[in-house]
Short mmCIF file of C-alpha atoms in Angstrom, two decimals:
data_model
loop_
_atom_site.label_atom_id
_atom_site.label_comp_id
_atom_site.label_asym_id
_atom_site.label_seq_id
_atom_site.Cartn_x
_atom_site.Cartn_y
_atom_site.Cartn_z
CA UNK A 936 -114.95 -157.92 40.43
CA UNK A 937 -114.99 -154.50 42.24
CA UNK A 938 -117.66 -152.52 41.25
CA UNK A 939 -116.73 -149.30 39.17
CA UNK A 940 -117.27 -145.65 40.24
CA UNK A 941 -119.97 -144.32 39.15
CA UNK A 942 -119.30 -141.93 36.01
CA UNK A 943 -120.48 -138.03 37.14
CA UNK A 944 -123.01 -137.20 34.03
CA UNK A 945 -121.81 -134.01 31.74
CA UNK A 946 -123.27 -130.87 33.27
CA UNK A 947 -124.63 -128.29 30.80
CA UNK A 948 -125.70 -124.84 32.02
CA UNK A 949 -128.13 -123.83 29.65
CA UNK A 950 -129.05 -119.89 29.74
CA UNK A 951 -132.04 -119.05 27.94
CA UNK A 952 -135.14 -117.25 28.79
CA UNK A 953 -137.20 -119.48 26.25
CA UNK A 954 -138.63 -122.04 26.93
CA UNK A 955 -138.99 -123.98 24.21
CA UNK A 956 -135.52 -123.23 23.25
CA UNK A 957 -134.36 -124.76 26.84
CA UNK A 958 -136.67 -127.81 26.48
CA UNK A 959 -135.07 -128.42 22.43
CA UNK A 960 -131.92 -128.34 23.96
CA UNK A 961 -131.96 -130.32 26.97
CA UNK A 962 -134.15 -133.16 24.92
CA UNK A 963 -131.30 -133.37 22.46
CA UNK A 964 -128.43 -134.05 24.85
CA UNK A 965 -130.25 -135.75 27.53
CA UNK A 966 -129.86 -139.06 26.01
CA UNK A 967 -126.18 -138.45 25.63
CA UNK A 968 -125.82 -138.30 29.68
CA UNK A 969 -126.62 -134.88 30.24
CA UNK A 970 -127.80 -132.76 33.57
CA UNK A 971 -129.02 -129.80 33.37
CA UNK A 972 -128.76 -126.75 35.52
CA UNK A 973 -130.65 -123.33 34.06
CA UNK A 974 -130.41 -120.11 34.13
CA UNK A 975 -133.24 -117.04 32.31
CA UNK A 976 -130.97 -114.14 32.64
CA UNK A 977 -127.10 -112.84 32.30
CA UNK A 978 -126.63 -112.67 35.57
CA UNK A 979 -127.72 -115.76 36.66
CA UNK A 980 -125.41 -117.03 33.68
CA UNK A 981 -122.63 -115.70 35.03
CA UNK A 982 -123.27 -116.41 39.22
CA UNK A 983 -123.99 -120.50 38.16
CA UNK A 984 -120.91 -120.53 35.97
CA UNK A 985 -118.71 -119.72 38.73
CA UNK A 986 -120.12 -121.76 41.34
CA UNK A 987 -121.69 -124.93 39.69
CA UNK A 988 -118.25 -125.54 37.70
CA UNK A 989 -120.57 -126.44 34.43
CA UNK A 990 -118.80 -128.67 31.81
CA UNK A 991 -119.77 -126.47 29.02
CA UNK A 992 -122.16 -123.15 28.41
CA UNK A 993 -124.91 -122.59 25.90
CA UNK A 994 -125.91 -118.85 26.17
CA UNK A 995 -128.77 -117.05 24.06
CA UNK A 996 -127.73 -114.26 22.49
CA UNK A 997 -130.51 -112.12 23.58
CA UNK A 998 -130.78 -112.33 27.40
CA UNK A 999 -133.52 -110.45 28.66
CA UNK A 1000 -130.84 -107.92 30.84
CA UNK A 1001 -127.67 -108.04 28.68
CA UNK A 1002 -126.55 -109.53 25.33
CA UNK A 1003 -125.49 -113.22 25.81
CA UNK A 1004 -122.46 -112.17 24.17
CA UNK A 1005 -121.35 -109.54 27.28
CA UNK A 1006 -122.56 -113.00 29.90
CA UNK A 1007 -120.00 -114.61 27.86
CA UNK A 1008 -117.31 -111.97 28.25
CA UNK A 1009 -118.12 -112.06 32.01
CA UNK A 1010 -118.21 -115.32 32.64
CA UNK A 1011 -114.62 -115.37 30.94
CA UNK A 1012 -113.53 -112.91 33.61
CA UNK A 1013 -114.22 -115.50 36.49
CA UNK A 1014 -111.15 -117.63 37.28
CA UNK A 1015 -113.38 -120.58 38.67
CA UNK A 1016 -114.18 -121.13 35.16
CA UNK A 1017 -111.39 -122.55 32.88
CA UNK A 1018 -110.26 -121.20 29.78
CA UNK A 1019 -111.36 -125.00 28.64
CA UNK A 1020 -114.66 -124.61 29.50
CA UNK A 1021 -116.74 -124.18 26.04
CA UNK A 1022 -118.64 -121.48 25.66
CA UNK A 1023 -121.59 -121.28 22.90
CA UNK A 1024 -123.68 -118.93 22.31
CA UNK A 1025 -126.84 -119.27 19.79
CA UNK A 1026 -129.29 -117.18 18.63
CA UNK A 1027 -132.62 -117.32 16.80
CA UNK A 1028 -131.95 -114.06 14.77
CA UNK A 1029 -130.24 -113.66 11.72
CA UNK A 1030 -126.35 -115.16 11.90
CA UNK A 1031 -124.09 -112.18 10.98
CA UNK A 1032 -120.06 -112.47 10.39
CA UNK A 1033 -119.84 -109.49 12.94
CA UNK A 1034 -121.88 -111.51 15.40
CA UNK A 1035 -119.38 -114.50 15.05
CA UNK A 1036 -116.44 -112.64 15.71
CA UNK A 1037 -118.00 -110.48 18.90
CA UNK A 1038 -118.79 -113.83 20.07
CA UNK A 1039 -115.07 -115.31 19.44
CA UNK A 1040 -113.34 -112.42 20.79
CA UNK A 1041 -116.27 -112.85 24.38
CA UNK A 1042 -114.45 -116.29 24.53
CA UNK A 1043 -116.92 -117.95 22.72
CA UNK A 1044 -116.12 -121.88 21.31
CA UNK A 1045 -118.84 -121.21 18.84
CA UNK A 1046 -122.11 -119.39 17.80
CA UNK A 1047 -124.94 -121.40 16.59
CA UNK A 1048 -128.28 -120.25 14.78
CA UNK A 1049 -131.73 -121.75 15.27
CA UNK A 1050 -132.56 -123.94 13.81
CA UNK A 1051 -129.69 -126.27 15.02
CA UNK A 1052 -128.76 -129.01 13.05
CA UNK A 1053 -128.43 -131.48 16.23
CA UNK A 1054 -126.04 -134.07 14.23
CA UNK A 1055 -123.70 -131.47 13.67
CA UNK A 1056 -124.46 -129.94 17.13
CA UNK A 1057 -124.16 -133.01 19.12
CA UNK A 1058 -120.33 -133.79 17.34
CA UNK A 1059 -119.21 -130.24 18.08
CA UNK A 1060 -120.32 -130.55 20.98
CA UNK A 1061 -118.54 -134.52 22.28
CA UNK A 1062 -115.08 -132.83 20.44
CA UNK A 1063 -114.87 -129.67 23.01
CA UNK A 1064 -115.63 -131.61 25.61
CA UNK A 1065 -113.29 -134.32 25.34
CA UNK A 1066 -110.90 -131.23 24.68
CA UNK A 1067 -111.85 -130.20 27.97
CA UNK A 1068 -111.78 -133.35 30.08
CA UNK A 1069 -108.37 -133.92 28.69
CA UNK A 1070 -107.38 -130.30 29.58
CA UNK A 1071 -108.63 -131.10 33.29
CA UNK A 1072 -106.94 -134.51 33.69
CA UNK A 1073 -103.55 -132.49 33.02
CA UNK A 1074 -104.41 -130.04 35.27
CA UNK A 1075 -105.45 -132.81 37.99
CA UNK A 1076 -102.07 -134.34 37.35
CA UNK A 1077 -100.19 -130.94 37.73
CA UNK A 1078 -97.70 -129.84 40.38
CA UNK A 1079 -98.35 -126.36 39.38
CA UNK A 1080 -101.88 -123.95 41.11
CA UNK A 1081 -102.93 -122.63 38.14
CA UNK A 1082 -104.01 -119.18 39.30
CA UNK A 1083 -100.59 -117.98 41.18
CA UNK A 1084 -97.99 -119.87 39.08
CA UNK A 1085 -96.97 -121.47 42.80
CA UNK A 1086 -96.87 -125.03 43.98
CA UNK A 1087 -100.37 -126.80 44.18
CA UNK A 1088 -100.49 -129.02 47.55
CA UNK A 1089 -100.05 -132.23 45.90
CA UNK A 1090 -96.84 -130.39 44.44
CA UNK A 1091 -95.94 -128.88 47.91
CA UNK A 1092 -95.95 -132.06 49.51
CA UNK A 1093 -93.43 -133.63 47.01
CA UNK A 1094 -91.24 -130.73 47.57
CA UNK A 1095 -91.44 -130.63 50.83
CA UNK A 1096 -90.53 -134.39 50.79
CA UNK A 1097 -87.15 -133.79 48.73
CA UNK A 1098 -86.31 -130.75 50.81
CA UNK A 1099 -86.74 -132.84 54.17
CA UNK A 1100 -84.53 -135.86 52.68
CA UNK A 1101 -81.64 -133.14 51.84
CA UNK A 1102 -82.34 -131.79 55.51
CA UNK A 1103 -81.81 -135.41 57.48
CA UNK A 1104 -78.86 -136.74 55.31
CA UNK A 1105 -77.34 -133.64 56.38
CA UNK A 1106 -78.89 -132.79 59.91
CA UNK A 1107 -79.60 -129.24 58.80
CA UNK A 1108 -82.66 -127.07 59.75
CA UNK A 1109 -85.78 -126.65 57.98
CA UNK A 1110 -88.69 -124.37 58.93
CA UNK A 1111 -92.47 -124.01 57.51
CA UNK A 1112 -94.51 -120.27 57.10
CA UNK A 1113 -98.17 -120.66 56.63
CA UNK A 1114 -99.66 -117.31 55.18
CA UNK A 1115 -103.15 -116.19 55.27
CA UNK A 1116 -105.27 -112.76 53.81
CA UNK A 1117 -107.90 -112.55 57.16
CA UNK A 1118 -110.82 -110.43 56.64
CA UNK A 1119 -111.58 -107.44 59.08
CA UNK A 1120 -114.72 -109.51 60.63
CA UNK A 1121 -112.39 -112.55 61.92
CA UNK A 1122 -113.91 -114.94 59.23
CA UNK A 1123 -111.52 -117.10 57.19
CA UNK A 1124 -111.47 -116.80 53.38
CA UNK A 1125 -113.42 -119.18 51.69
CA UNK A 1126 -116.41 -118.83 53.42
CA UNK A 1127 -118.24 -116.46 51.77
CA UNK A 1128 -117.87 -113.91 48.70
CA UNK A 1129 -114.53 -113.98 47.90
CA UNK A 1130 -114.30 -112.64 44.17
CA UNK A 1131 -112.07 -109.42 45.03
CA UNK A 1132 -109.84 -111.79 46.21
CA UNK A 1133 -110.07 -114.04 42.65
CA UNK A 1134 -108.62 -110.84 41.33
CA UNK A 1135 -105.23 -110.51 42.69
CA UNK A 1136 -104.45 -114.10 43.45
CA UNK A 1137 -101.99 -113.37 40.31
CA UNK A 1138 -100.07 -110.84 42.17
CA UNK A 1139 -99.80 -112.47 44.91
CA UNK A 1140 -98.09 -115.32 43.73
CA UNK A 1141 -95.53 -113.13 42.09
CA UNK A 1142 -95.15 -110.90 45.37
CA UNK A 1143 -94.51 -114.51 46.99
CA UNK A 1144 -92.10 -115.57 44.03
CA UNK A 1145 -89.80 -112.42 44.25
CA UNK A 1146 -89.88 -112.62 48.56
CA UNK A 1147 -89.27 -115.86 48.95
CA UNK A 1148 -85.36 -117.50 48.30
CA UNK A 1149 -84.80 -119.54 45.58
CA UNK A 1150 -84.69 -122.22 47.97
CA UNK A 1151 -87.96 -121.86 49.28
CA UNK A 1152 -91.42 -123.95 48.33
CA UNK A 1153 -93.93 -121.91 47.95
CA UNK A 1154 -97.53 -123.41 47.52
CA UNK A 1155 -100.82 -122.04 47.75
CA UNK A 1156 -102.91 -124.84 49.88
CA UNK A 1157 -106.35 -123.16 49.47
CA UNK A 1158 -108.16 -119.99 48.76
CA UNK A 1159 -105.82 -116.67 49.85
CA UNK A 1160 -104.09 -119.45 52.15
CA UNK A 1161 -100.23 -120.36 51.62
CA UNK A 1162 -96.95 -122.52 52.68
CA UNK A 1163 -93.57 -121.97 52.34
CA UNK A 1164 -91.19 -124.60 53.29
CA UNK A 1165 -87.80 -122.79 54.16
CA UNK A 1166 -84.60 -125.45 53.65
CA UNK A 1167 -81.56 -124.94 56.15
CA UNK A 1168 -83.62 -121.73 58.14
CA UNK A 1169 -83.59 -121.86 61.94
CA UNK A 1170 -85.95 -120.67 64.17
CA UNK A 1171 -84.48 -117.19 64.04
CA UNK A 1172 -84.43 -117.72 60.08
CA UNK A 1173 -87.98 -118.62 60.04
CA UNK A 1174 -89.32 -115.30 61.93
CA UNK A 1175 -87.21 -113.26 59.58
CA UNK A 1176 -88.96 -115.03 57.12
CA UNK A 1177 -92.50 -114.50 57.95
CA UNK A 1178 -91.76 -111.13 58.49
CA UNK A 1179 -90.70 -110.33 54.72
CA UNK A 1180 -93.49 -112.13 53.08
CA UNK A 1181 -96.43 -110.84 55.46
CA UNK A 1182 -94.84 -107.19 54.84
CA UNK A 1183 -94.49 -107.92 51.01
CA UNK A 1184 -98.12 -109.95 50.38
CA UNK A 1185 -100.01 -106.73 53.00
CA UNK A 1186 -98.25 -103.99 50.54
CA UNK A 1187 -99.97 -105.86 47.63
CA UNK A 1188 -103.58 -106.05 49.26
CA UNK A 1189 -102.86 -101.99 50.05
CA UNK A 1190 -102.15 -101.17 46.92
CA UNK A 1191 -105.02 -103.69 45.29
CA UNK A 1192 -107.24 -101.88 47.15
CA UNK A 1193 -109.45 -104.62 46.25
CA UNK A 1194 -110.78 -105.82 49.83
CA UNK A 1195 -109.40 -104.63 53.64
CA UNK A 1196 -107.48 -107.91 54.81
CA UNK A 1197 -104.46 -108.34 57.03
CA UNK A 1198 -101.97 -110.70 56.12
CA UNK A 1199 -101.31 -113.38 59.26
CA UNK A 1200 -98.99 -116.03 59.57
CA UNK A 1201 -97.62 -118.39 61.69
CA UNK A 1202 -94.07 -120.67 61.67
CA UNK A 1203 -92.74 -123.81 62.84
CA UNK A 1204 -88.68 -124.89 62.64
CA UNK A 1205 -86.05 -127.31 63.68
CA UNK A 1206 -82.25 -126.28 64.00
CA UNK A 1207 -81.66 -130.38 63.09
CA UNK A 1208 -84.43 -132.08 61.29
CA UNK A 1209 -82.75 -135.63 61.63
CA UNK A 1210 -82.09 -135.35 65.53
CA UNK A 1211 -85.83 -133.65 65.79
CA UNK A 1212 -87.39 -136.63 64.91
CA UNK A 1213 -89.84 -134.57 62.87
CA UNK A 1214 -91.28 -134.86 59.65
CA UNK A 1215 -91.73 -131.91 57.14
CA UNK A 1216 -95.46 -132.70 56.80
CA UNK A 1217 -95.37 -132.04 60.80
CA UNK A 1218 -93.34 -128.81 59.73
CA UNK A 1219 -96.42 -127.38 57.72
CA UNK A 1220 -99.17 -128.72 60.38
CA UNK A 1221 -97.31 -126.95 62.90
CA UNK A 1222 -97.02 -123.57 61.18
CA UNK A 1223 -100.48 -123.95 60.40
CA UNK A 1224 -101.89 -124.38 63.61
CA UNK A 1225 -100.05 -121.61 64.76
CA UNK A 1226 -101.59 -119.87 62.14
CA UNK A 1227 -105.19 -121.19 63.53
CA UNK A 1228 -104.52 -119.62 66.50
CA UNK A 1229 -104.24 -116.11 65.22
CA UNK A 1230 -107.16 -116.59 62.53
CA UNK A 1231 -109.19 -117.37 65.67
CA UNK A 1232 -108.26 -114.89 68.25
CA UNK A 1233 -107.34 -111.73 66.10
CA UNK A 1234 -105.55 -109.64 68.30
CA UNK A 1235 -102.23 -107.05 67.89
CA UNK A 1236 -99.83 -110.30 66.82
CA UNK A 1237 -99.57 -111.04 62.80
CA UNK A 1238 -97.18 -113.81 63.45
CA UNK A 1239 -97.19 -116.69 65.35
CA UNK A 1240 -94.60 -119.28 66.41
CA UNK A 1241 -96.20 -123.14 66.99
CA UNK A 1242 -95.49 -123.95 69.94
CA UNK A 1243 -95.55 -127.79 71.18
#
């Protein structure tokens, strides 16, 4: 019998600048299969949630430099962490209605008072999360990039797949844009603080939505990166292409105002994708290395054409 993969243990971020109240907490869910990561202030709180990708939160409610409840409202701002992601919040001072509802309205699963009663605590608890791993199976599954509303790669690739079929059975062109939001210091996104960016991933999915043809798949493939696979669009067709989105996507940034990036691209096409020989997976490699080239070697050009 093969042997199974191992199972990943729940990760709890706990943020608390008690001690004891850490310790009680991580003692009680421990056995369950916890980890553990910590954090004694808001800030901390809110910098782990978004880059440790926690399975669920327990803040304090008095953080010693801002109410847990305003971590919790931040945190909630973050796009790295899902709605699904529970959020408690507990507090060893008196439990107030108001409290409860502040908390609720922060994105808060639940607020908790000290003592907790860990038999009711622990069965909260396994419900949200099975909530949540059932949430992030779906999304695993999905077609769909949550965050612009475009096609995910695994989703891209399927398209791109039906689009290229259509193409050979009727020895008609197709043509790939890759799209990409390049700092001002040559660096690629992704590699280091990218949170203005978070921020108008939104609107850049709908800028791509309304500039792009019907037609067209449009995917993002990873952080401020994206494809667009262009059915029956030459060479000719594919430049005209490029041209409208990088123009529509750099009048978004501009008016963001949010971070100073140029918007690069680069393009591959076939007038004949069944006497090419090519496939559309070699469609999007191609724009993308032309793309590369540009992301390297900044210079006057925005768009590139592969050549090869």
């Amino acid at each position: 019998m093969a042997d199974q993969a191992p199972v990943r243990p729940t990760l709890a971020l706990i943020a608390n600048d008690q001690e004891w109240s850490s310790r009680s907490l991580e003692s009680t869910l421990a056995p369950l299969g916890y980890a553990f990561i910590r954090a004694y202030n808001g800030q901390q709180a809110i910098e782990l949630a978004g880059d440790s990708s926690p399975d669920v939160i327990i803040i304090d409610a008095t953080l010693p430099d801002m109410p847990g409840i305003e971590a919790c409202r931040r945190i909630r701002r973050d796009p790295r962490v899902t709605i699904v992601t529970p959020i408690i919040v507990t507090t060893a001072g008196r439990l107030t209605r108001h409290d409860r509802l502040e908390a609720l309205k922060a994105g808060a699963w639940d607020f908790c008072g000290w003592p907790i009663d860990v038999e009711e605590f622990t069965l909260r608890l396994g419900l949200y999360l099975k909530a949540k791993l059932e949430a992030d199976q779906t999304r695993e599954d999905s077609l769909i990039d949550h965050d612009t509303g475009l096609y995910n790669l695994r989703g891209l690739m399927r398209r791109a797949r039906e689009l290229g079929s259509d193409a050979y059975r009727h020895s008609r062109a197709l043509a790939c844009v890759a799209l990409a939001l390049q700092p001002p210091n040559g660096m690629m996104i992704g590699n280091g603080d990218d949170s203005e960016l978070w921020e108008i991933l939104e609107i850049l999915g709908d800028a791509l939505k309304t500039n792009a043809r019907i037609s067209d798949a449009v995917g993002r493939v990873r952080l401020g990166e994206f494809l667009v696979v262009a059915p029956a669009t030459d060479d000719v067709g594919a430049l005209t292409l490029a041209e409208r989105l990088t123009t529509a996507i750099q009048g978004v940034v501009e008016e963001s105002e949010k971070a100073p990036l140029t918007v690069l691209a680069g393009y591959h096409a076939v007038d004949d994708l069944r006497e090419s020989g090519v496939q559309p997976s070699e469609l999007m490699a191609g724009a993308t290395t032309a793309l590369r080239r540009l992301q390297i070697d900044p210079g006057e050009a925005r768009i590139s054409r592969h050549v090869g």
